[in-house]
mmCIF file of C-alpha atoms in Angstrom:
data_model
loop_
_atom_site.group_PDB
_atom_site.id
_atom_site.type_symbol
_atom_site.label_atom_id
_atom_site.label_comp_id
_atom_site.label_asym_id
_atom_site.label_seq_id
_atom_site.Cartn_x
_atom_site.Cartn_y
_atom_site.Cartn_z
ATOM 1 C CA MET A 360 133.409 82.162 132.840
ATOM 2 C CA GLY A 361 135.807 84.805 133.573
ATOM 3 C CA ARG A 362 134.795 87.166 130.756
ATOM 4 C CA PHE A 363 131.469 86.926 132.205
ATOM 5 C CA VAL A 364 132.279 87.768 135.687
ATOM 6 C CA ARG A 365 134.053 91.008 134.575
ATOM 7 C CA ALA A 366 130.878 91.867 132.530
ATOM 8 C CA LEU A 367 128.742 91.527 135.451
ATOM 9 C CA PRO A 368 128.612 94.731 136.789
ATOM 10 C CA ALA A 369 127.540 96.357 133.511
ATOM 11 C CA LEU A 370 125.047 93.625 133.028
ATOM 12 C CA LEU A 371 123.714 94.234 136.358
ATOM 13 C CA ILE A 372 123.056 97.913 135.870
ATOM 14 C CA LEU A 373 121.536 96.887 132.463
ATOM 15 C CA VAL A 374 119.177 94.040 134.254
ATOM 16 C CA GLY A 375 118.342 96.889 136.879
ATOM 17 C CA LEU A 376 117.079 99.230 133.919
ATOM 18 C CA VAL A 377 115.169 96.567 132.244
ATOM 19 C CA PHE A 378 113.631 95.313 135.439
ATOM 20 C CA ASP A 379 112.665 98.810 136.685
ATOM 21 C CA LEU A 380 111.036 99.691 133.479
ATOM 22 C CA SER A 381 108.960 96.645 132.947
ATOM 23 C CA THR A 382 107.816 96.377 136.449
ATOM 24 C CA PRO A 383 104.997 98.088 138.503
ATOM 25 C CA PRO A 384 106.328 101.063 140.512
ATOM 26 C CA SER A 385 106.326 99.312 143.613
ATOM 27 C CA PHE A 386 108.817 97.289 142.285
ATOM 28 C CA THR A 387 112.723 98.741 142.058
ATOM 29 C CA GLY A 388 116.010 97.726 140.406
ATOM 30 C CA SER A 389 117.964 99.275 143.452
ATOM 31 C CA PRO A 390 119.192 95.660 144.390
ATOM 32 C CA PHE A 391 120.780 95.310 141.217
ATOM 33 C CA PHE A 392 122.175 98.832 140.952
ATOM 34 C CA SER A 393 123.937 98.394 144.579
ATOM 35 C CA ALA A 394 125.275 95.161 143.610
ATOM 36 C CA ALA A 395 127.254 96.350 140.524
ATOM 37 C CA PRO A 396 129.830 98.404 142.328
ATOM 38 C CA LEU A 397 130.148 95.751 145.172
ATOM 39 C CA ILE A 398 131.226 93.284 142.200
ATOM 40 C CA ALA A 399 133.445 95.812 140.594
ATOM 41 C CA ALA A 400 135.342 96.624 143.966
ATOM 42 C CA PRO A 401 137.229 93.271 144.198
ATOM 43 C CA LEU A 402 137.569 92.916 140.365
ATOM 44 C CA PHE A 403 138.539 96.135 138.812
ATOM 45 C CA SER A 404 140.833 99.059 139.314
ATOM 46 C CA PHE A 405 139.583 101.941 141.766
ATOM 47 C CA GLY A 406 138.620 104.145 138.833
ATOM 48 C CA THR A 407 136.677 101.622 137.142
ATOM 49 C CA THR A 408 134.601 100.900 140.422
ATOM 50 C CA PHE A 409 134.405 104.815 140.608
ATOM 51 C CA LEU A 410 132.534 104.797 137.346
ATOM 52 C CA THR A 411 130.739 101.735 138.136
ATOM 53 C CA GLY A 412 129.412 103.595 141.167
ATOM 54 C CA VAL A 413 128.429 106.772 139.174
ATOM 55 C CA ALA A 414 126.829 104.933 136.352
ATOM 56 C CA ALA A 415 124.729 102.477 138.904
ATOM 57 C CA SER A 416 123.576 106.111 140.821
ATOM 58 C CA LEU A 417 122.698 108.028 137.463
ATOM 59 C CA ALA A 418 120.746 104.964 136.476
ATOM 60 C CA VAL A 419 118.398 105.531 139.831
ATOM 61 C CA LEU A 420 118.497 109.306 139.196
ATOM 62 C CA VAL A 421 117.472 109.206 135.544
ATOM 63 C CA LEU A 422 114.588 106.454 136.155
ATOM 64 C CA ARG A 423 113.028 108.334 139.144
ATOM 65 C CA LEU A 424 113.127 111.691 137.299
ATOM 66 C CA HIS A 425 111.780 109.817 134.216
ATOM 67 C CA SER A 426 108.980 108.257 136.333
ATOM 68 C CA GLY A 427 108.369 111.754 138.211
ATOM 69 C CA THR A 428 108.906 110.289 141.652
ATOM 70 C CA MET A 429 112.499 111.693 142.079
ATOM 71 C CA TRP A 430 111.417 114.019 145.293
ATOM 72 C CA LYS A 431 109.392 111.035 146.702
ATOM 73 C CA VAL A 432 111.007 110.112 150.218
ATOM 74 C CA GLU A 433 111.535 106.370 148.683
ATOM 75 C CA SER A 434 113.242 107.726 145.736
ATOM 76 C CA VAL A 435 115.693 109.701 147.566
ATOM 77 C CA ILE A 436 116.124 106.997 150.313
ATOM 78 C CA GLU A 437 116.917 104.556 147.135
ATOM 79 C CA LEU A 438 119.318 107.250 145.629
ATOM 80 C CA VAL A 439 121.129 107.702 148.918
ATOM 81 C CA THR A 440 121.543 103.858 149.359
ATOM 82 C CA VAL A 441 122.835 103.146 146.342
ATOM 83 C CA VAL A 442 125.453 106.079 146.511
ATOM 84 C CA THR A 443 126.338 104.923 149.984
ATOM 85 C CA VAL A 444 126.783 101.059 148.572
ATOM 86 C CA ALA A 445 129.003 102.604 145.835
ATOM 87 C CA ALA A 446 131.110 104.457 148.506
ATOM 88 C CA LEU A 447 131.628 101.430 150.281
ATOM 89 C CA ALA A 448 132.892 99.467 147.255
ATOM 90 C CA LEU A 449 135.366 102.148 146.953
ATOM 91 C CA LEU A 450 136.588 101.640 150.434
ATOM 92 C CA THR A 451 136.602 97.697 149.847
ATOM 93 C CA ASN A 452 138.575 98.046 146.572
ATOM 94 C CA ARG A 453 141.130 100.179 148.419
ATOM 95 C CA VAL A 454 141.662 97.632 151.349
ATOM 96 C CA VAL A 455 141.456 94.629 148.454
ATOM 97 C CA ARG A 456 144.177 96.198 146.540
ATOM 98 C CA ARG A 457 146.339 96.559 149.601
ATOM 99 C CA SER A 458 145.909 93.089 150.758
ATOM 100 C CA VAL A 459 146.854 92.183 146.842
ATOM 101 C CA GLU A 460 149.985 93.967 146.974
ATOM 102 C CA ARG A 461 150.954 92.693 150.391
ATOM 103 C CA LEU A 462 150.457 89.319 148.913
ATOM 104 C CA ALA A 463 152.405 89.884 146.001
ATOM 105 C CA SER A 464 155.302 91.113 148.029
ATOM 106 C CA ALA A 465 155.105 88.058 150.170
ATOM 107 C CA ARG A 466 155.101 86.045 147.546
ATOM 108 C CA GLY A 467 158.271 87.552 145.990
ATOM 109 C CA ILE A 468 159.829 87.215 149.347
ATOM 110 C CA ALA A 469 159.026 83.420 149.412
ATOM 111 C CA GLU A 470 160.266 82.893 146.022
ATOM 112 C CA ALA A 471 163.469 84.484 146.980
ATOM 113 C CA ALA A 472 163.859 82.330 150.002
ATOM 114 C CA GLN A 473 163.180 79.385 147.992
ATOM 115 C CA ARG A 474 165.900 80.130 145.254
ATOM 116 C CA ALA A 475 168.381 80.685 148.222
ATOM 117 C CA VAL A 476 167.613 77.453 150.386
ATOM 118 C CA LEU A 477 166.469 75.312 147.428
ATOM 119 C CA PRO A 478 167.956 76.564 144.313
ATOM 120 C CA THR A 479 167.115 74.638 141.111
ATOM 121 C CA PRO A 480 170.158 72.283 140.248
ATOM 122 C CA ALA A 481 171.764 72.256 136.953
ATOM 123 C CA GLU A 482 170.091 69.932 134.414
ATOM 124 C CA ARG A 483 173.913 68.398 133.747
ATOM 125 C CA ILE A 484 175.859 67.654 137.064
ATOM 126 C CA GLY A 485 179.182 65.552 136.714
ATOM 127 C CA GLY A 486 178.102 63.808 133.747
ATOM 128 C CA LEU A 487 174.617 63.098 134.725
ATOM 129 C CA GLN A 488 171.139 63.923 134.096
ATOM 130 C CA ILE A 489 169.481 65.904 137.051
ATOM 131 C CA ALA A 490 165.818 67.083 137.548
ATOM 132 C CA ALA A 491 164.302 68.378 140.941
ATOM 133 C CA TRP A 492 160.585 69.245 141.819
ATOM 134 C CA TYR A 493 159.179 70.848 144.968
ATOM 135 C CA GLU A 494 155.547 71.497 145.843
ATOM 136 C CA ALA A 495 154.627 72.756 148.907
ATOM 137 C CA ALA A 496 150.871 71.378 150.292
ATOM 138 C CA GLN A 497 150.165 75.015 152.108
ATOM 139 C CA ALA A 498 148.466 77.557 149.643
ATOM 140 C CA ASP A 499 150.339 80.153 149.008
ATOM 141 C CA ALA A 500 153.526 78.852 150.346
ATOM 142 C CA PHE A 501 156.854 78.207 148.174
ATOM 143 C CA ILE A 502 159.102 76.198 150.801
ATOM 144 C CA GLY A 503 158.442 74.024 153.778
ATOM 145 C CA GLY A 504 159.949 71.309 155.578
ATOM 146 C CA ASP A 505 161.257 69.229 152.420
ATOM 147 C CA LEU A 506 164.617 69.752 150.886
ATOM 148 C CA TYR A 507 166.765 68.326 148.516
ATOM 149 C CA ALA A 508 170.557 69.506 147.170
ATOM 150 C CA VAL A 509 173.025 68.121 144.594
ATOM 151 C CA GLN A 510 176.869 68.888 144.846
ATOM 152 C CA ASP A 511 179.599 67.927 142.616
ATOM 153 C CA THR A 512 182.626 66.876 144.695
ATOM 154 C CA PRO A 513 186.035 65.520 144.601
ATOM 155 C CA TYR A 514 184.139 62.361 145.380
ATOM 156 C CA GLY A 515 181.690 62.154 142.629
ATOM 157 C CA VAL A 516 177.906 63.840 142.507
ATOM 158 C CA ARG A 517 176.573 63.781 146.315
ATOM 159 C CA LEU A 518 173.055 64.373 146.780
ATOM 160 C CA VAL A 519 170.750 64.341 149.806
ATOM 161 C CA VAL A 520 166.715 64.668 149.966
ATOM 162 C CA GLY A 521 165.170 64.999 153.491
ATOM 163 C CA ASP A 522 162.178 65.758 155.243
ATOM 164 C CA VAL A 523 162.075 68.168 158.489
ATOM 165 C CA ARG A 524 159.403 67.157 161.005
ATOM 166 C CA GLY A 525 157.097 69.950 161.335
ATOM 167 C CA LYS A 526 156.020 73.259 159.655
ATOM 168 C CA GLY A 527 156.417 76.850 159.186
ATOM 169 C CA LEU A 528 159.732 79.088 159.850
ATOM 170 C CA GLU A 529 161.012 76.299 162.069
ATOM 171 C CA ALA A 530 161.019 73.623 159.440
ATOM 172 C CA VAL A 531 162.635 76.284 157.011
ATOM 173 C CA GLU A 532 165.162 77.009 159.380
ATOM 174 C CA ALA A 533 166.031 73.466 160.173
ATOM 175 C CA VAL A 534 166.323 72.994 155.970
ATOM 176 C CA ALA A 535 168.737 75.952 155.649
ATOM 177 C CA ILE A 536 170.813 73.871 158.411
ATOM 178 C CA VAL A 537 170.951 70.750 157.092
ATOM 179 C CA ILE A 538 171.576 71.914 153.309
ATOM 180 C CA GLY A 539 174.273 74.383 154.753
ATOM 181 C CA ALA A 540 175.854 71.207 156.707
ATOM 182 C CA PHE A 541 175.269 69.149 153.553
ATOM 183 C CA ARG A 542 177.397 71.347 151.070
ATOM 184 C CA GLU A 543 180.219 71.991 153.124
ATOM 185 C CA ALA A 544 180.523 68.136 154.478
ATOM 186 C CA ALA A 545 179.934 66.912 150.819
ATOM 187 C CA GLU A 546 183.105 68.774 149.717
ATOM 188 C CA GLN A 547 185.181 67.457 153.057
ATOM 189 C CA GLU A 548 184.417 64.222 154.041
ATOM 190 C CA SER A 549 186.126 61.362 151.925
ATOM 191 C CA SER A 550 182.830 59.136 152.761
ATOM 192 C CA LEU A 551 179.150 59.054 152.708
ATOM 193 C CA GLU A 552 178.858 58.039 156.300
ATOM 194 C CA GLY A 553 181.224 60.900 157.485
ATOM 195 C CA VAL A 554 178.603 63.414 155.430
ATOM 196 C CA ALA A 555 175.787 61.765 157.571
ATOM 197 C CA GLN A 556 177.525 62.193 160.788
ATOM 198 C CA ARG A 557 178.271 66.029 159.723
ATOM 199 C CA LEU A 558 174.568 66.604 159.038
ATOM 200 C CA GLU A 559 173.669 64.608 162.658
ATOM 201 C CA ARG A 560 176.094 66.967 164.752
ATOM 202 C CA ALA A 561 174.754 70.313 162.694
ATOM 203 C CA LEU A 562 171.145 69.561 163.729
ATOM 204 C CA THR A 563 172.159 68.629 167.392
ATOM 205 C CA ARG A 564 174.386 71.711 167.761
ATOM 206 C CA GLU A 565 172.009 74.110 166.125
ATOM 207 C CA GLY A 566 169.091 72.410 168.383
ATOM 208 C CA THR A 567 170.835 73.091 171.391
ATOM 209 C CA ARG A 568 171.933 76.822 170.672
ATOM 210 C CA ARG A 569 168.617 77.890 169.318
ATOM 211 C CA ASP A 570 165.318 77.922 171.071
ATOM 212 C CA THR A 571 163.359 77.678 167.846
ATOM 213 C CA LEU A 572 164.477 74.483 167.168
ATOM 214 C CA ASP A 573 162.862 71.475 168.754
ATOM 215 C CA VAL A 574 165.944 69.754 170.197
ATOM 216 C CA VAL A 575 163.344 67.196 172.130
ATOM 217 C CA GLU A 576 161.208 66.039 169.612
ATOM 218 C CA GLY A 577 162.814 67.517 166.133
ATOM 219 C CA PHE A 578 164.370 65.130 163.506
ATOM 220 C CA THR A 579 164.614 64.811 159.817
ATOM 221 C CA THR A 580 164.248 62.039 157.711
ATOM 222 C CA ALA A 581 167.152 61.799 154.849
ATOM 223 C CA VAL A 582 168.405 59.798 152.250
ATOM 224 C CA LEU A 583 172.132 60.376 151.104
ATOM 225 C CA ALA A 584 173.421 59.281 147.792
ATOM 226 C CA GLU A 585 177.072 59.350 146.356
ATOM 227 C CA ILE A 586 177.666 58.249 142.655
ATOM 228 C CA PRO A 587 181.413 58.022 141.790
ATOM 229 C CA ARG A 588 182.478 59.436 138.350
ATOM 230 C CA GLY A 589 182.728 56.874 135.489
ATOM 231 C CA THR A 590 182.086 53.534 138.058
ATOM 232 C CA GLY A 591 178.462 52.491 137.448
ATOM 233 C CA VAL A 592 178.339 52.647 141.093
ATOM 234 C CA LEU A 593 175.541 54.180 143.607
ATOM 235 C CA ARG A 594 176.110 54.482 147.424
ATOM 236 C CA LEU A 595 173.250 55.383 149.773
ATOM 237 C CA VAL A 596 172.772 56.306 153.400
ATOM 238 C CA ASN A 597 168.909 56.166 154.437
ATOM 239 C CA ARG A 598 168.145 57.352 157.981
ATOM 240 C CA GLY A 599 164.423 56.850 158.331
ATOM 241 C CA HIS A 600 163.729 57.707 154.751
ATOM 242 C CA PRO A 601 161.660 56.578 152.180
ATOM 243 C CA GLU A 602 163.463 54.048 149.998
ATOM 244 C CA PRO A 603 164.713 55.316 146.649
ATOM 245 C CA LEU A 604 163.723 53.965 143.456
ATOM 246 C CA LEU A 605 165.948 52.851 140.536
ATOM 247 C CA LEU A 606 164.158 52.534 136.910
ATOM 248 C CA TYR A 607 166.486 50.573 134.529
ATOM 249 C CA ALA A 608 166.447 51.710 130.855
ATOM 250 C CA ASP A 609 164.198 48.815 130.248
ATOM 251 C CA GLY A 610 161.222 49.638 132.669
ATOM 252 C CA VAL A 611 162.468 47.270 135.234
ATOM 253 C CA LEU A 612 162.091 48.997 138.698
ATOM 254 C CA GLU A 613 164.305 48.466 141.604
ATOM 255 C CA THR A 614 163.440 49.531 145.250
ATOM 256 C CA LEU A 615 166.832 50.454 147.170
ATOM 257 C CA LYS A 616 165.890 48.689 150.260
ATOM 258 C CA THR A 617 168.108 49.272 153.422
ATOM 259 C CA ALA A 618 169.454 46.290 155.113
ATOM 260 C CA GLU A 619 169.951 47.865 158.553
ATOM 261 C CA PRO A 620 167.105 50.730 159.333
ATOM 262 C CA ALA A 621 168.432 53.806 160.903
ATOM 263 C CA LEU A 622 166.924 56.596 162.977
ATOM 264 C CA PRO A 623 166.429 59.735 161.133
ATOM 265 C CA LEU A 624 169.249 62.612 161.901
ATOM 266 C CA GLY A 625 168.751 64.457 165.143
ATOM 267 C CA MET A 626 167.881 61.478 167.051
ATOM 268 C CA GLY A 627 171.372 60.665 167.826
ATOM 269 C CA ASP A 628 170.868 60.831 171.946
ATOM 270 C CA LEU A 629 167.969 57.980 171.695
ATOM 271 C CA ALA A 630 170.443 55.737 169.892
ATOM 272 C CA SER A 631 173.726 55.661 167.709
ATOM 273 C CA TRP A 632 175.563 53.231 165.672
ATOM 274 C CA PRO A 633 178.220 53.635 162.717
ATOM 275 C CA ASP A 634 176.362 54.640 159.376
ATOM 276 C CA ARG A 635 176.871 52.259 156.592
ATOM 277 C CA ALA A 636 176.928 53.002 152.875
ATOM 278 C CA GLU A 637 174.987 50.334 150.857
ATOM 279 C CA GLU A 638 176.406 50.062 147.183
ATOM 280 C CA SER A 639 174.413 48.852 144.183
ATOM 281 C CA GLY A 640 174.949 49.418 140.504
ATOM 282 C CA PHE A 641 173.834 52.438 138.656
ATOM 283 C CA PRO A 642 174.198 51.280 134.720
ATOM 284 C CA ALA A 643 173.900 53.531 131.965
ATOM 285 C CA GLY A 644 170.253 54.656 131.225
ATOM 286 C CA ALA A 645 169.024 54.038 134.633
ATOM 287 C CA THR A 646 167.316 57.032 136.278
ATOM 288 C CA LEU A 647 167.399 57.286 140.431
ATOM 289 C CA LEU A 648 164.453 58.813 142.035
ATOM 290 C CA LEU A 649 164.640 60.269 145.657
ATOM 291 C CA TYR A 650 161.581 61.497 147.082
ATOM 292 C CA THR A 651 159.610 62.463 150.369
ATOM 293 C CA ASP A 652 156.859 60.914 151.792
ATOM 294 C CA GLY A 653 154.402 63.577 150.530
ATOM 295 C CA LEU A 654 154.552 61.594 147.235
ATOM 296 C CA SER A 655 154.317 57.941 148.847
ATOM 297 C CA GLU A 656 151.650 59.402 151.241
ATOM 298 C CA ALA A 657 149.480 61.363 148.834
ATOM 299 C CA ARG A 658 145.843 60.066 149.098
ATOM 300 C CA ASP A 659 142.828 59.623 146.530
ATOM 301 C CA ALA A 660 139.498 60.835 147.537
ATOM 302 C CA ALA A 661 138.751 56.927 149.331
ATOM 303 C CA GLY A 662 142.091 57.791 151.426
ATOM 304 C CA VAL A 663 144.336 55.022 149.492
ATOM 305 C CA PHE A 664 147.742 55.996 149.478
ATOM 306 C CA TYR A 665 149.768 56.381 146.229
ATOM 307 C CA ASP A 666 151.876 53.819 145.099
ATOM 308 C CA PRO A 667 154.921 55.363 143.098
ATOM 309 C CA GLN A 668 156.257 51.901 142.450
ATOM 310 C CA GLN A 669 153.164 50.852 140.863
ATOM 311 C CA TRP A 670 153.020 53.588 138.584
ATOM 312 C CA LEU A 671 156.588 53.627 137.375
ATOM 313 C CA ARG A 672 157.043 50.087 136.945
ATOM 314 C CA GLY A 673 157.290 49.262 133.152
ATOM 315 C CA ARG A 674 157.524 52.923 131.826
ATOM 316 C CA ILE A 675 160.443 54.399 129.854
ATOM 317 C CA PHE A 676 161.189 57.850 130.024
ATOM 318 C CA PRO A 677 163.507 59.960 127.667
ATOM 319 C CA GLY A 678 164.973 61.633 130.888
ATOM 320 C CA PRO A 679 164.672 62.473 134.661
ATOM 321 C CA ASP A 680 162.700 65.726 133.702
ATOM 322 C CA ALA A 681 160.106 63.963 131.597
ATOM 323 C CA MET A 682 159.777 61.502 134.605
ATOM 324 C CA LEU A 683 158.980 64.127 137.224
ATOM 325 C CA ALA A 684 156.891 65.843 135.101
ATOM 326 C CA ALA A 685 154.468 62.779 134.174
ATOM 327 C CA LEU A 686 154.766 61.798 137.821
ATOM 328 C CA VAL A 687 153.572 65.137 139.562
ATOM 329 C CA THR A 688 151.213 64.966 136.551
ATOM 330 C CA ASP A 689 149.853 61.664 138.042
ATOM 331 C CA VAL A 690 149.965 62.007 141.529
ATOM 332 C CA ARG A 691 147.887 65.716 140.952
ATOM 333 C CA LYS A 692 145.378 63.313 138.988
ATOM 334 C CA TYR A 693 145.104 60.961 141.642
ATOM 335 C CA THR A 694 144.883 63.100 144.647
ATOM 336 C CA GLY A 695 142.183 65.389 142.566
ATOM 337 C CA GLY A 696 144.974 68.341 142.714
ATOM 338 C CA GLY A 697 144.556 68.607 146.660
ATOM 339 C CA ALA A 698 148.006 67.636 148.494
ATOM 340 C CA THR A 699 148.155 67.358 152.180
ATOM 341 C CA ASP A 700 151.911 67.266 152.539
ATOM 342 C CA ASP A 701 155.094 68.923 150.973
ATOM 343 C CA MET A 702 156.853 66.892 148.123
ATOM 344 C CA ALA A 703 160.237 66.970 146.967
ATOM 345 C CA LEU A 704 161.336 64.696 143.918
ATOM 346 C CA LEU A 705 164.855 64.448 142.780
ATOM 347 C CA ALA A 706 165.722 62.202 139.860
ATOM 348 C CA VAL A 707 169.452 61.454 138.561
ATOM 349 C CA GLY A 708 169.725 59.823 135.288
ATOM 350 C CA ARG A 709 172.943 58.289 133.842
ATOM 351 C CA PRO A 710 173.129 58.742 130.337
ATOM 352 C CA LEU A 711 173.573 56.012 127.804
ATOM 353 C CA GLU A 712 177.000 55.117 126.035
ATOM 354 C CA GLY A 713 177.130 57.606 123.375
ATOM 355 C CA GLU A 714 174.935 59.966 124.436
ATOM 356 C CA ARG A 715 176.334 63.743 124.275
ATOM 357 C CA VAL A 716 177.057 64.725 128.159
ATOM 358 C CA GLU A 717 178.089 68.308 129.263
ATOM 359 C CA HIS A 718 179.673 68.628 132.528
ATOM 360 C CA GLY A 719 178.421 70.902 134.750
ATOM 361 C CA ALA A 720 179.195 72.593 138.187
#
């Protein structure tokens, strides 16, 4: 299909020639000649568009000279029309090229912002296998309101996955605040509960200081995890976020439910209570999946929500990266490729005993 479209301007000129020569004089191929440079304008360079316009104009000129009607009013108007359309095609080409250049520049800035705010974590951190995936629902967007971060700390590997309320620049700003506060608190706070409270205070403080952040209605759902080295233990603090999933080496899937529901971060003024980290086992060969509601609220054509638990249950993957790749592929198939919300995924695997592990930073 791509080759056909790129060959279309030349084909239109050829069809115009054949049509004009094989039909009575009252019929003309000028619509085909006019269409050729217009088709070329968004597809080719300025020079190619110019040559297409010249070829179309010459085709009209040669045909009318061949038929001996060049100096008739109708023929002159026909030639002027094709030349005018060719000139408009050149103008269109300029506008399209400038728009493409601006879009490329914007995409480059967006990619740089994503790498700065949501850098891809190393594949090995603190003896664990790490894989992350981020997909923005908005076309040509690289970052939205979902977030993830992984930090190797003196207390073990600490992680956060969250979803900031809202979209656009305000959401990106809140993402930067949460991740910045998490990286600092993860190194300094001796407990996961302390990390959660630091994030709460950071959002409250910045929401008061900045007019761009929604102090009244703004909030961030988040789940924080801590995996101490060499213990086979997993600690979680869940602040109104979708419950993490733990896939064991034999395909058994466990949903890590929260005993006491808690409000999202940034809503401390409505109610407050001490955060309590909940502890569970994290044996060798198991993989922890943290995700945002862009996964669990993905819908098919009938509006039915995607069920990651049902899809993951009973499956075995060679590593977290393979799990995320297969999961994303299945979600795209389920939704028909049309996501309605951003989606962030973070998978953490504890290698089996005897597997070679490289410690990362």
